[in-house]
Short mmCIF file of C-alpha atoms in Angstrom, two decimals:
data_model
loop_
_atom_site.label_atom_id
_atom_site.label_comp_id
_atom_site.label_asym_id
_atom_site.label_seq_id
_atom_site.Cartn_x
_atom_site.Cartn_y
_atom_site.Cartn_z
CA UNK E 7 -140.54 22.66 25.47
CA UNK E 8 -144.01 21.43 23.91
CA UNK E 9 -143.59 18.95 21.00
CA UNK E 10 -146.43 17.96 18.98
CA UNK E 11 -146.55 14.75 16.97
CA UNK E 12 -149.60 15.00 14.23
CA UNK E 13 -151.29 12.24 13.48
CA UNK E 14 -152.66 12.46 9.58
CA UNK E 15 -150.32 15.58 8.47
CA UNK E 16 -150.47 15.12 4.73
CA UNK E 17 -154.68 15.42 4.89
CA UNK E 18 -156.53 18.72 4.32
CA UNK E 19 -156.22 20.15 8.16
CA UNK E 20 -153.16 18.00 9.03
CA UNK E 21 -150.94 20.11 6.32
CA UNK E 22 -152.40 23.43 7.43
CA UNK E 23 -151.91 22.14 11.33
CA UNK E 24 -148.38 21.30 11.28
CA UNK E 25 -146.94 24.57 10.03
CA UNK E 26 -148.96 26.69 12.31
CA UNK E 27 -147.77 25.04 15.24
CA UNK E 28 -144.23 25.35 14.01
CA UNK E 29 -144.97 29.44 13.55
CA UNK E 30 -146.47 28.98 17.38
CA UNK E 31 -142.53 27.83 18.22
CA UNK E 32 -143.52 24.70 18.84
CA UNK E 33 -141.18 21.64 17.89
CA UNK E 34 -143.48 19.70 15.49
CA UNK E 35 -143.43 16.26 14.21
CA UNK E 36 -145.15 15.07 11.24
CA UNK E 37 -146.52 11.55 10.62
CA UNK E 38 -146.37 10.14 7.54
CA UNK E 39 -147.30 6.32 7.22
CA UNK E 40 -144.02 4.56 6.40
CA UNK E 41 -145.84 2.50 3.00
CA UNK E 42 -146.95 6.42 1.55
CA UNK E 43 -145.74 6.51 -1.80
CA UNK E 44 -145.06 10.06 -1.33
CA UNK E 45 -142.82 10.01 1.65
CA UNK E 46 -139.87 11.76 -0.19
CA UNK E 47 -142.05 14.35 -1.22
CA UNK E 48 -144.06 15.15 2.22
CA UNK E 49 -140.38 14.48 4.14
CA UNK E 50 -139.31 17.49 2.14
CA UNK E 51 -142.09 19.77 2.29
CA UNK E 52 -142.69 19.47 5.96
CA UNK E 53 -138.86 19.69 6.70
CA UNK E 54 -138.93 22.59 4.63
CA UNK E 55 -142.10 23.93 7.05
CA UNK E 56 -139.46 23.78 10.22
CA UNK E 57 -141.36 20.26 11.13
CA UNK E 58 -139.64 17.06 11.75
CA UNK E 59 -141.14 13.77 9.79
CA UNK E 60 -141.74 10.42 11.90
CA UNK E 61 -142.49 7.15 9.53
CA UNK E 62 -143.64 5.03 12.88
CA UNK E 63 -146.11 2.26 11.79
CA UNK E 64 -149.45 1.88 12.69
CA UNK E 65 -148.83 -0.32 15.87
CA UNK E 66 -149.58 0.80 19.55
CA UNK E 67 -146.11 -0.73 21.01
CA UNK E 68 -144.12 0.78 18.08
CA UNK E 69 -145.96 4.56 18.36
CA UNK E 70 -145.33 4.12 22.00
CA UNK E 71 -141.98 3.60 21.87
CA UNK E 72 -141.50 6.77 19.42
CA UNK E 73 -143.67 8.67 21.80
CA UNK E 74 -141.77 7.79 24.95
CA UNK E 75 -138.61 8.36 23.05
CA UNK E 76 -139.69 11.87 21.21
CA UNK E 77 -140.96 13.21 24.93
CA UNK E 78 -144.41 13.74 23.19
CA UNK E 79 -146.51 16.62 24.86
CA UNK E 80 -148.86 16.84 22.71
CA UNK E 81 -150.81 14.78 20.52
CA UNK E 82 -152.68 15.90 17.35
CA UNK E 83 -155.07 13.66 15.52
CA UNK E 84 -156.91 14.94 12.78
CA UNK E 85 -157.11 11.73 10.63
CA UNK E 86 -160.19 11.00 8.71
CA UNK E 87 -161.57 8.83 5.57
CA UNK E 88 -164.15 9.18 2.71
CA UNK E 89 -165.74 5.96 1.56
CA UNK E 90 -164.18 7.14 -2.14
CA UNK E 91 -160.88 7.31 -0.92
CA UNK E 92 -160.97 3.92 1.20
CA UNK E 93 -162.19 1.84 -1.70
CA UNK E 94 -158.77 3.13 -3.30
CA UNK E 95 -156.69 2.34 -0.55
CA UNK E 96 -157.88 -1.16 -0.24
CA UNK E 97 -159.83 -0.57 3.27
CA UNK E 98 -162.23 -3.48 4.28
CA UNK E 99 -165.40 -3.07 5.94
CA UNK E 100 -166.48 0.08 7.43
CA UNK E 101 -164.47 3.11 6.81
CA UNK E 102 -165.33 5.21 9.17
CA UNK E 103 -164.93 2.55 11.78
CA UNK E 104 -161.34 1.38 10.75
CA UNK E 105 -159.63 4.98 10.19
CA UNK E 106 -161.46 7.45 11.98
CA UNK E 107 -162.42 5.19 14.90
CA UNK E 108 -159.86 2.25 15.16
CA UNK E 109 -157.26 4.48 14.26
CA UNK E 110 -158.09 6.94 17.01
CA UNK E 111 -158.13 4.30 19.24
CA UNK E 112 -154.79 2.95 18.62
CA UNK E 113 -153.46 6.45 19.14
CA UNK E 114 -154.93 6.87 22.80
CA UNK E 115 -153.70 2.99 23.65
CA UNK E 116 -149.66 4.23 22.53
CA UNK E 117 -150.70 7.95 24.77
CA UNK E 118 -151.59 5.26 27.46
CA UNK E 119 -148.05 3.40 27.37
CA UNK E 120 -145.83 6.39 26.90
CA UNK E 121 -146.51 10.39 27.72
CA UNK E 122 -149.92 10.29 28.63
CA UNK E 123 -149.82 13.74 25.87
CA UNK E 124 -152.92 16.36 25.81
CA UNK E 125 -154.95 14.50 23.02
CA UNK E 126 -156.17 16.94 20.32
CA UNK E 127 -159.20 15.64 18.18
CA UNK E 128 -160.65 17.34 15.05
CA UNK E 129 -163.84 15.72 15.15
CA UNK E 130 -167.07 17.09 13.27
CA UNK E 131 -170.36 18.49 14.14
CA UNK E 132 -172.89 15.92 15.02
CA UNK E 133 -170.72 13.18 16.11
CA UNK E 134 -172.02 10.97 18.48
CA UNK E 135 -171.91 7.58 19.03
CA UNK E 136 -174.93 6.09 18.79
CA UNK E 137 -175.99 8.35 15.62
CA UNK E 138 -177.55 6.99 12.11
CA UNK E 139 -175.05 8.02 10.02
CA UNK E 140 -171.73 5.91 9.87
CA UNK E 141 -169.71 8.67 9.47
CA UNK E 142 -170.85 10.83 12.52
CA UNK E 143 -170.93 7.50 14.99
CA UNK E 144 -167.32 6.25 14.26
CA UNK E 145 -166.41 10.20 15.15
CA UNK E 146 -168.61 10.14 18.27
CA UNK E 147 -167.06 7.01 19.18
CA UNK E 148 -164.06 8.09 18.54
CA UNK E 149 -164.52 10.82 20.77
CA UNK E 150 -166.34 8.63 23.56
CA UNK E 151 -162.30 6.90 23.40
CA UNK E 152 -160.60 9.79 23.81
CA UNK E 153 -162.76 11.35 27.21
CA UNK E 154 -162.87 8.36 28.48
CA UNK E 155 -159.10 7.45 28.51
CA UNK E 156 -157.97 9.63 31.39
CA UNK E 157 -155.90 11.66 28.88
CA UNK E 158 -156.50 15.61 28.89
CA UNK E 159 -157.72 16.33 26.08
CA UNK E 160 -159.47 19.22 23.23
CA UNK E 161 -161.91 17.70 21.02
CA UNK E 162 -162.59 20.01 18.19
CA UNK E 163 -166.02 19.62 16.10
CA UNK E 164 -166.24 22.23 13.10
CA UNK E 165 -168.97 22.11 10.14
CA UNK E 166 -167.82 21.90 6.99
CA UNK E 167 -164.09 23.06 6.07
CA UNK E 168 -163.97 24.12 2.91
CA UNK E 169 -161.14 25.36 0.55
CA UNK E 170 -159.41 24.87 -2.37
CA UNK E 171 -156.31 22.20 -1.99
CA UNK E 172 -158.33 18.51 -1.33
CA UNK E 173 -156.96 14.94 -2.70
CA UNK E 174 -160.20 14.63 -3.58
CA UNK E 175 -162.55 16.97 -4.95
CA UNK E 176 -165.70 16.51 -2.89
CA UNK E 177 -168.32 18.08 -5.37
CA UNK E 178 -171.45 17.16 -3.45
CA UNK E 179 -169.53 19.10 -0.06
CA UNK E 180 -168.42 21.76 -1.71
CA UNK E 181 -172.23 22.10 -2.90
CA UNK E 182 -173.11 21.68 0.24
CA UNK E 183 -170.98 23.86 2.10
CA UNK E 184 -171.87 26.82 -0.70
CA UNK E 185 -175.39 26.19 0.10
CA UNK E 186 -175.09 25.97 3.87
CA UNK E 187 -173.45 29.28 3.85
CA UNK E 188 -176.04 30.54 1.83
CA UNK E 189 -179.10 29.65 4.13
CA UNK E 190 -176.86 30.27 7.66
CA UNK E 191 -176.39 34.04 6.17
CA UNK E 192 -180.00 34.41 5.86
CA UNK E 193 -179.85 32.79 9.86
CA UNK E 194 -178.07 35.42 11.05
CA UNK E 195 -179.59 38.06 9.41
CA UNK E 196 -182.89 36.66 11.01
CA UNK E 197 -181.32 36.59 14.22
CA UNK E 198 -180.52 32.99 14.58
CA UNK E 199 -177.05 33.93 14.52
CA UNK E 200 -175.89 30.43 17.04
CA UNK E 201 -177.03 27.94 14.60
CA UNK E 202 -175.33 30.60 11.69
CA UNK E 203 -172.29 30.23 13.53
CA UNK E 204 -172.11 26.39 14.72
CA UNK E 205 -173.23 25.46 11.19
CA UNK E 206 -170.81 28.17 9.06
CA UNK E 207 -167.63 26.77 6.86
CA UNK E 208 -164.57 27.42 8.08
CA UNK E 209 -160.76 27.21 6.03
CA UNK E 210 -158.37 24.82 7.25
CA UNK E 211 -156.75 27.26 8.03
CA UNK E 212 -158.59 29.06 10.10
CA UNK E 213 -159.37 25.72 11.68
CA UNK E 214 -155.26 24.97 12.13
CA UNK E 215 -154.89 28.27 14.10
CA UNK E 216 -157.85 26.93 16.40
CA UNK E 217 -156.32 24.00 16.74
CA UNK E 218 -153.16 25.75 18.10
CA UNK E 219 -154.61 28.13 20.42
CA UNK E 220 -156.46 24.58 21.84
CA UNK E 221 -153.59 22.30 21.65
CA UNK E 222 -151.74 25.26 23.92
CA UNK E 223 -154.61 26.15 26.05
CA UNK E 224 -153.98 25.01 29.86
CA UNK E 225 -157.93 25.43 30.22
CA UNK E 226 -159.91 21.99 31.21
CA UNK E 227 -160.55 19.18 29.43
CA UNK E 228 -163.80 20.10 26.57
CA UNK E 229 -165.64 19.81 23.55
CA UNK E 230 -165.22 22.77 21.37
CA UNK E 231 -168.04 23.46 18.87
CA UNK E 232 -167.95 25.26 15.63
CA UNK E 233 -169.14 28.85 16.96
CA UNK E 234 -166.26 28.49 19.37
CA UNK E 235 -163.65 27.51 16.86
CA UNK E 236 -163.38 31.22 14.84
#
């Protein structure tokens, strides 16, 4: 039986991601870090989901061990940072680099030391590690981790995801994304309906149920753009 252990469950995709693979009959476990303040409270709802909850610290040798001991098949990671949100949590330095990136990282050493699981990565559009922005070269690096550990793997990397249900309220994205869809409709309608697609919004839902139909996929190892992803 496939079991999936999600890395950053109680984020905008994570929630959405851990019931669908539950309604896919998968046995899901959610990860919630063991200092969360709301540990009760996400325990309960994702229990309540069908899921399982796992509190395992950030450490390679103590995720490995859970891993090994779980039977992980499949790995989810869809953890991410804003700059906002790492002030608040006390993050030094770079964001980006220590969530997104270092973060990923540690999650393909512990794959390494226990199941060797399919890796799933929700990345973004753009990533790549040697780009300007911060944001997009801690996800291509993260990335660049993942493909080059040996692990099988699905890297997902949707536009914006947009919905109602954020922590944080992201003004300037939701602009953004309103915007984008504004201009990408005018795209297609002009016949540039690839860079309509790869740019569009999608739900976290929507993006969850990708997610699943990758994470389940015996295909090869790839890189799944946006167009792809609906």
């Amino acid at each position: 039986m496939s079991l999936a252990w999600v890395a950053g469950a109680t984020g905008f995709v994570g929630r959405a991601l851990v019931p669908a693979l539950v309604g896919a009959g998968v046995r899901t476990i959610a990860h919630v870090r063991p200092d969360s303040r709301d540990l009760a409270s996400w325990r309960e709802r994702f229990t309540t989901a069908g899921a399982e909850v796992d509190d395992a610290p950030w450490e390679v040798e103590a995720l490995a061990a859970r891993f090994t001991a779980l039977g992980v098949t499949h790995l989810c990671c869809t953890i991410g940072t804003t700059a906002r949100r790492a002030r608040a949590t006390g993050v030094d330095g770079d964001p980006y680099q220590q969530v997104d990136r270092r973060l990923t990282e540690m999650l393909v050493a512990a794959a390494l030391a226990s199941t060797r699981p399919r890796f799933v990565l929700l990345s973004s559009v753009g990533a790549d590690a040697h780009a300007r922005s911060a944001y997009l070269r801690a996800r291509g690096q993260a990335d660049a981790a993942v493909v080059a550990s040996g692990l099988p793997y699905r890297i997902a990397r949707p536009s914006f995801i947009s919905g109602p249900g954020r922590d944080d309220s992201r003004p300037g994205e939701r602009a953004a994304a309103a915007t984008a869809g504004g201009i990408l409709a005018v795209l297609g309608a002009l016949g540039a309906r690839t860079t309509r697609d790869r740019y569009a919004p999608i739900t976290p839902d929507d993006l969850a149920a990708a997610l699943v139909r990758l994470a389940l996929d015996d295909g090869p190892n790839r890189i799944v753009t946006a167009e792809a992803l609906r």
